PDB file of C-alpha atoms and ligand atoms in Angstrom:
ATOM      1  CA  UNK A  18      -8.854  22.713  10.063  1.00 92.00           C
ATOM      2  CA  UNK A  19      -8.268  21.758   6.433  1.00 95.00           C
ATOM      3  CA  UNK A  20      -9.117  18.191   5.381  1.00 97.00           C
ATOM      4  CA  UNK A  21      -7.893  16.586   2.179  1.00 98.00           C
ATOM      5  CA  UNK A  22      -8.464  13.201   0.624  1.00 98.00           C
ATOM      6  CA  UNK A  23      -6.224  11.170  -1.668  1.00 98.00           C
ATOM      7  CA  UNK A  24      -6.658   7.950  -3.595  1.00 98.00           C
ATOM      8  CA  UNK A  25      -4.151   5.269  -4.466  1.00 98.00           C
ATOM      9  CA  UNK A  26      -4.200   2.432  -6.970  1.00 98.00           C
ATOM     10  CA  UNK A  27      -1.619  -0.230  -7.708  1.00 97.00           C
ATOM     11  CA  UNK A  28      -1.398  -3.493  -9.585  1.00 97.00           C
ATOM     12  CA  UNK A  29       1.363  -6.066  -9.874  1.00 97.00           C
ATOM     13  CA  UNK A  30       1.349  -9.290 -11.896  1.00 97.00           C
ATOM     14  CA  UNK A  31       2.230 -12.604 -10.305  1.00 97.00           C
ATOM     15  CA  UNK A  32       5.818 -13.626 -11.013  1.00 96.00           C
ATOM     16  CA  UNK A  33       7.133 -16.902 -12.411  1.00 95.00           C
ATOM     17  CA  UNK A  34      10.311 -16.400 -10.357  1.00 95.00           C
ATOM     18  CA  UNK A  35      10.146 -18.925  -7.499  1.00 94.00           C
ATOM     19  CA  UNK A  36      12.427 -16.733  -5.379  1.00 94.00           C
ATOM     20  CA  UNK A  37       9.780 -13.971  -5.205  1.00 95.00           C
ATOM     21  CA  UNK A  38       7.812 -13.979  -1.950  1.00 95.00           C
ATOM     22  CA  UNK A  39       4.217 -12.730  -1.814  1.00 97.00           C
ATOM     23  CA  UNK A  40       4.094  -9.676   0.482  1.00 98.00           C
ATOM     24  CA  UNK A  41       0.831  -7.862   1.181  1.00 98.00           C
ATOM     25  CA  UNK A  42       0.422  -5.239   3.865  1.00 98.00           C
ATOM     26  CA  UNK A  43       3.916  -6.010   5.115  1.00 98.00           C
ATOM     27  CA  UNK A  44       3.024  -9.664   5.745  1.00 98.00           C
ATOM     28  CA  UNK A  45       4.826 -12.496   3.953  1.00 97.00           C
ATOM     29  CA  UNK A  46       2.724 -15.375   2.608  1.00 96.00           C
ATOM     30  CA  UNK A  47       4.967 -18.439   2.716  1.00 92.00           C
ATOM     31  CA  UNK A  48       4.529 -20.923  -0.116  1.00 92.00           C
ATOM     32  CA  UNK A  49       2.501 -18.528  -2.300  1.00 94.00           C
ATOM     33  CA  UNK A  50       3.584 -17.216  -5.688  1.00 95.00           C
ATOM     34  CA  UNK A  51       5.128 -13.747  -5.346  1.00 97.00           C
ATOM     35  CA  UNK A  52       4.370 -10.616  -7.339  1.00 97.00           C
ATOM     36  CA  UNK A  53       6.735  -9.224  -9.975  1.00 96.00           C
ATOM     37  CA  UNK A  54       8.231  -5.770  -9.545  1.00 94.00           C
ATOM     38  CA  UNK A  55      11.276  -3.726  -8.572  1.00 92.00           C
ATOM     39  CA  UNK A  56      10.571  -3.607  -4.822  1.00 93.00           C
ATOM     40  CA  UNK A  57       8.867  -6.329  -2.761  1.00 95.00           C
ATOM     41  CA  UNK A  58       5.736  -5.446  -4.829  1.00 97.00           C
ATOM     42  CA  UNK A  59       3.486  -4.951  -1.804  1.00 98.00           C
ATOM     43  CA  UNK A  60       0.431  -3.497  -3.587  1.00 98.00           C
ATOM     44  CA  UNK A  61      -1.244  -2.636  -0.264  1.00 98.00           C
ATOM     45  CA  UNK A  62       1.694  -0.531   0.929  1.00 98.00           C
ATOM     46  CA  UNK A  63       2.048   1.032  -2.527  1.00 98.00           C
ATOM     47  CA  UNK A  64      -1.633   2.012  -2.770  1.00 98.00           C
ATOM     48  CA  UNK A  65      -1.523   3.454   0.772  1.00 98.00           C
ATOM     49  CA  UNK A  66       1.629   5.427  -0.096  1.00 98.00           C
ATOM     50  CA  UNK A  67       0.054   6.915  -3.227  1.00 98.00           C
ATOM     51  CA  UNK A  68      -3.145   7.807  -1.359  1.00 98.00           C
ATOM     52  CA  UNK A  69      -1.173   9.617   1.358  1.00 98.00           C
ATOM     53  CA  UNK A  70       1.071  11.457  -1.095  1.00 98.00           C
ATOM     54  CA  UNK A  71      -1.915  12.437  -3.236  1.00 98.00           C
ATOM     55  CA  UNK A  72      -3.818  13.790  -0.239  1.00 98.00           C
ATOM     56  CA  UNK A  73      -0.852  15.938   0.783  1.00 97.00           C
ATOM     57  CA  UNK A  74      -0.120  17.082  -2.778  1.00 97.00           C
ATOM     58  CA  UNK A  75       3.313  15.475  -2.715  1.00 97.00           C
ATOM     59  CA  UNK A  76       3.191  13.688  -6.060  1.00 96.00           C
ATOM     60  CA  UNK A  77       3.297   9.918  -6.232  1.00 95.00           C
ATOM     61  CA  UNK A  78       5.276   6.867  -5.176  1.00 94.00           C
ATOM     62  CA  UNK A  79       7.036   6.511  -8.540  1.00 91.00           C
ATOM     63  CA  UNK A  80       8.467  10.020  -8.264  1.00 93.00           C
ATOM     64  CA  UNK A  81       9.503   9.707  -4.622  1.00 92.00           C
ATOM     65  CA  UNK A  82      10.870   6.155  -4.975  1.00 91.00           C
ATOM     66  CA  UNK A  83      11.808   5.590  -8.656  1.00 88.00           C
ATOM     67  CA  UNK A  84      11.795   1.979  -9.849  1.00 86.00           C
ATOM     68  CA  UNK A  85      15.006   2.794 -11.723  1.00 89.00           C
ATOM     69  CA  UNK A  86      16.854   3.321  -8.416  1.00 90.00           C
ATOM     70  CA  UNK A  87      19.086   0.274  -7.838  1.00 90.00           C
ATOM     71  CA  UNK A  88      19.060   1.022  -4.091  1.00 87.00           C
ATOM     72  CA  UNK A  89      15.324   0.262  -4.064  1.00 87.00           C
ATOM     73  CA  UNK A  90      15.601  -3.203  -5.657  1.00 88.00           C
ATOM     74  CA  UNK A  91      13.712  -5.601  -3.397  1.00 86.00           C
ATOM     75  CA  UNK A  92      12.865  -2.697  -1.069  1.00 90.00           C
ATOM     76  CA  UNK A  93      10.633  -3.264   1.957  1.00 95.00           C
ATOM     77  CA  UNK A  94       7.584  -1.222   0.930  1.00 96.00           C
ATOM     78  CA  UNK A  95       6.510  -0.789   4.553  1.00 98.00           C
ATOM     79  CA  UNK A  96       9.637   1.343   4.990  1.00 96.00           C
ATOM     80  CA  UNK A  97       8.756   3.358   1.854  1.00 96.00           C
ATOM     81  CA  UNK A  98       5.295   3.980   3.349  1.00 98.00           C
ATOM     82  CA  UNK A  99       6.886   5.015   6.644  1.00 98.00           C
ATOM     83  CA  UNK A 100       9.150   7.483   4.799  1.00 97.00           C
ATOM     84  CA  UNK A 101       6.201   8.868   2.789  1.00 97.00           C
ATOM     85  CA  UNK A 102       4.211   9.437   6.016  1.00 98.00           C
ATOM     86  CA  UNK A 103       7.195  11.230   7.485  1.00 98.00           C
ATOM     87  CA  UNK A 104       7.401  13.512   4.437  1.00 97.00           C
ATOM     88  CA  UNK A 105       3.649  14.162   4.639  1.00 97.00           C
ATOM     89  CA  UNK A 106       4.139  15.325   8.250  1.00 97.00           C
ATOM     90  CA  UNK A 107       7.174  17.406   7.270  1.00 97.00           C
ATOM     91  CA  UNK A 108       4.907  19.185   4.777  1.00 96.00           C
ATOM     92  CA  UNK A 109       2.529  20.095   7.615  1.00 96.00           C
ATOM     93  CA  UNK A 110      -0.134  17.410   7.116  1.00 97.00           C
ATOM     94  CA  UNK A 111      -1.253  14.825   9.673  1.00 97.00           C
ATOM     95  CA  UNK A 112      -2.485  11.471   8.342  1.00 98.00           C
ATOM     96  CA  UNK A 113      -6.030  10.824   9.610  1.00 98.00           C
ATOM     97  CA  UNK A 114      -6.683   7.308   8.377  1.00 98.00           C
ATOM     98  CA  UNK A 115      -6.317   5.096   5.305  1.00 98.00           C
ATOM     99  CA  UNK A 116      -8.761   2.476   4.079  1.00 98.00           C
ATOM    100  CA  UNK A 117      -7.286  -0.086   1.683  1.00 98.00           C
ATOM    101  CA  UNK A 118      -8.944  -2.763  -0.456  1.00 98.00           C
ATOM    102  CA  UNK A 119      -7.006  -5.679  -1.941  1.00 98.00           C
ATOM    103  CA  UNK A 120      -8.565  -7.441  -4.920  1.00 97.00           C
ATOM    104  CA  UNK A 121      -7.545 -11.075  -5.342  1.00 96.00           C
ATOM    105  CA  UNK A 122      -9.085 -14.532  -5.157  1.00 92.00           C
ATOM    106  CA  UNK A 123      -6.161 -16.321  -3.483  1.00 90.00           C
ATOM    107  CA  UNK A 124      -4.711 -16.548  -0.910  1.00 93.00           C
ATOM    108  CA  UNK A 125      -7.333 -15.758   1.710  1.00 93.00           C
ATOM    109  CA  UNK A 126      -6.487 -12.597   3.620  1.00 95.00           C
ATOM    110  CA  UNK A 127      -8.759 -12.983   6.657  1.00 95.00           C
ATOM    111  CA  UNK A 128      -6.253 -14.999   8.732  1.00 95.00           C
ATOM    112  CA  UNK A 129      -3.632 -12.211   8.502  1.00 97.00           C
ATOM    113  CA  UNK A 130      -5.846  -9.160   8.186  1.00 97.00           C
ATOM    114  CA  UNK A 131      -5.108  -7.941  11.743  1.00 98.00           C
ATOM    115  CA  UNK A 132      -1.393  -8.421  11.129  1.00 98.00           C
ATOM    116  CA  UNK A 133      -1.515  -6.428   7.875  1.00 98.00           C
ATOM    117  CA  UNK A 134      -3.479  -3.646   9.548  1.00 98.00           C
ATOM    118  CA  UNK A 135      -1.010  -3.522  12.448  1.00 98.00           C
ATOM    119  CA  UNK A 136       2.029  -3.276  10.171  1.00 98.00           C
ATOM    120  CA  UNK A 137       0.499  -0.586   7.929  1.00 98.00           C
ATOM    121  CA  UNK A 138      -0.828   1.357  10.950  1.00 98.00           C
ATOM    122  CA  UNK A 139       2.602   1.292  12.565  1.00 98.00           C
ATOM    123  CA  UNK A 140       4.230   2.617   9.379  1.00 98.00           C
ATOM    124  CA  UNK A 141       1.719   5.438   8.877  1.00 98.00           C
ATOM    125  CA  UNK A 142       1.271   6.375  12.536  1.00 98.00           C
ATOM    126  CA  UNK A 143      -2.507   6.503  11.986  1.00 98.00           C
ATOM    127  CA  UNK A 144      -5.203   3.843  11.576  1.00 98.00           C
ATOM    128  CA  UNK A 145      -5.030   1.755   8.390  1.00 98.00           C
ATOM    129  CA  UNK A 146      -7.822  -0.704   7.634  1.00 98.00           C
ATOM    130  CA  UNK A 147      -7.599  -3.499   5.048  1.00 98.00           C
ATOM    131  CA  UNK A 148     -10.392  -5.292   3.245  1.00 97.00           C
ATOM    132  CA  UNK A 149     -10.037  -8.247   0.916  1.00 96.00           C
ATOM    133  CA  UNK A 150     -12.309  -8.507  -2.108  1.00 96.00           C
ATOM    134  CA  UNK A 151     -12.655 -11.586  -4.326  1.00 94.00           C
ATOM    135  CA  UNK A 152     -13.399 -11.235  -8.026  1.00 93.00           C
ATOM    136  CA  UNK A 153     -15.487 -14.433  -8.162  1.00 90.00           C
ATOM    137  CA  UNK A 154     -13.335 -15.560 -11.073  1.00 89.00           C
ATOM    138  CA  UNK A 155     -14.037 -12.548 -13.278  1.00 91.00           C
ATOM    139  CA  UNK A 156     -11.368 -11.240 -15.648  1.00 92.00           C
ATOM    140  CA  UNK A 157      -7.599 -11.175 -15.348  1.00 93.00           C
ATOM    141  CA  UNK A 158      -7.650 -10.928 -11.543  1.00 92.00           C
ATOM    142  CA  UNK A 159     -10.043 -13.856 -11.390  1.00 90.00           C
ATOM    143  CA  UNK A 160      -7.595 -15.875 -13.499  1.00 92.00           C
ATOM    144  CA  UNK A 161      -4.968 -15.141 -10.855  1.00 91.00           C
ATOM    145  CA  UNK A 162      -2.795 -12.973 -13.100  1.00 95.00           C
ATOM    146  CA  UNK A 163      -2.125 -10.327 -10.457  1.00 97.00           C
ATOM    147  CA  UNK A 164      -3.295  -8.388  -7.424  1.00 97.00           C
ATOM    148  CA  UNK A 165      -4.829  -4.904  -7.261  1.00 98.00           C
ATOM    149  CA  UNK A 166      -4.578  -2.559  -4.292  1.00 98.00           C
ATOM    150  CA  UNK A 167      -6.825   0.481  -3.768  1.00 98.00           C
ATOM    151  CA  UNK A 168      -6.646   3.007  -0.957  1.00 98.00           C
ATOM    152  CA  UNK A 169      -8.221   6.235   0.234  1.00 98.00           C
ATOM    153  CA  UNK A 170      -6.383   8.474   2.685  1.00 98.00           C
ATOM    154  CA  UNK A 171      -7.421  11.513   4.678  1.00 98.00           C
ATOM    155  CA  UNK A 172      -4.938  14.102   5.910  1.00 98.00           C
ATOM    156  CA  UNK A 173      -5.606  17.171   8.013  1.00 98.00           C
ATOM    157  CA  UNK A 174      -3.821  20.399   8.740  1.00 95.00           C
ATOM    158  CA  UNK A 175      -4.491  22.803  11.571  1.00 83.00           C
ATOM    159  CA  UNK A 176      -4.120  26.309  10.178  1.00 79.00           C
ATOM    160  CA  UNK A 177      -2.269  28.677  12.468  1.00 71.00           C
ATOM    161  CA  UNK A 178      -4.271  31.663  13.605  1.00 68.00           C
ATOM    162  CA  UNK A 179      -2.738  34.989  12.460  1.00 67.00           C
TER     163      UNK A 179
HETATM  164 MG1  LIG B 215       3.597  -0.892  -7.073  1.00 88.22          MG
END
């Protein structure tokens, strides 16, 4: 069996547009300031997508889902992650698991952590875990300027015997 690992990183700034909804791990946070970006700006889903694609050697999210594509404006990033996982399998790799860390001070993630994990796990078809990390007020993230998502993914491939 061949095992590969991939990493993903994403950052989006908070938006001043009141119509933007904060979406993290496929969960909407009502009443919270949303993140700016072309899609729904779900940094958890984006970091998981990049980690999976990197592990399988399939490039990155920006190449597979260009932010210049008008069809992807406001896209549900959970569906982009689902499509990426499907392409990973089509390339002969099986997602093992993904571990994702979200870096932000507000809002608190604990109340919806299980929900985020369930949505991401459903999209990938393999276990996805989510951890929230506060910055304790340090730097741009501590000033609430944006949210960072980090992820590590493992994929495996069973080599056929000759
Ligand atoms: Mg992104």
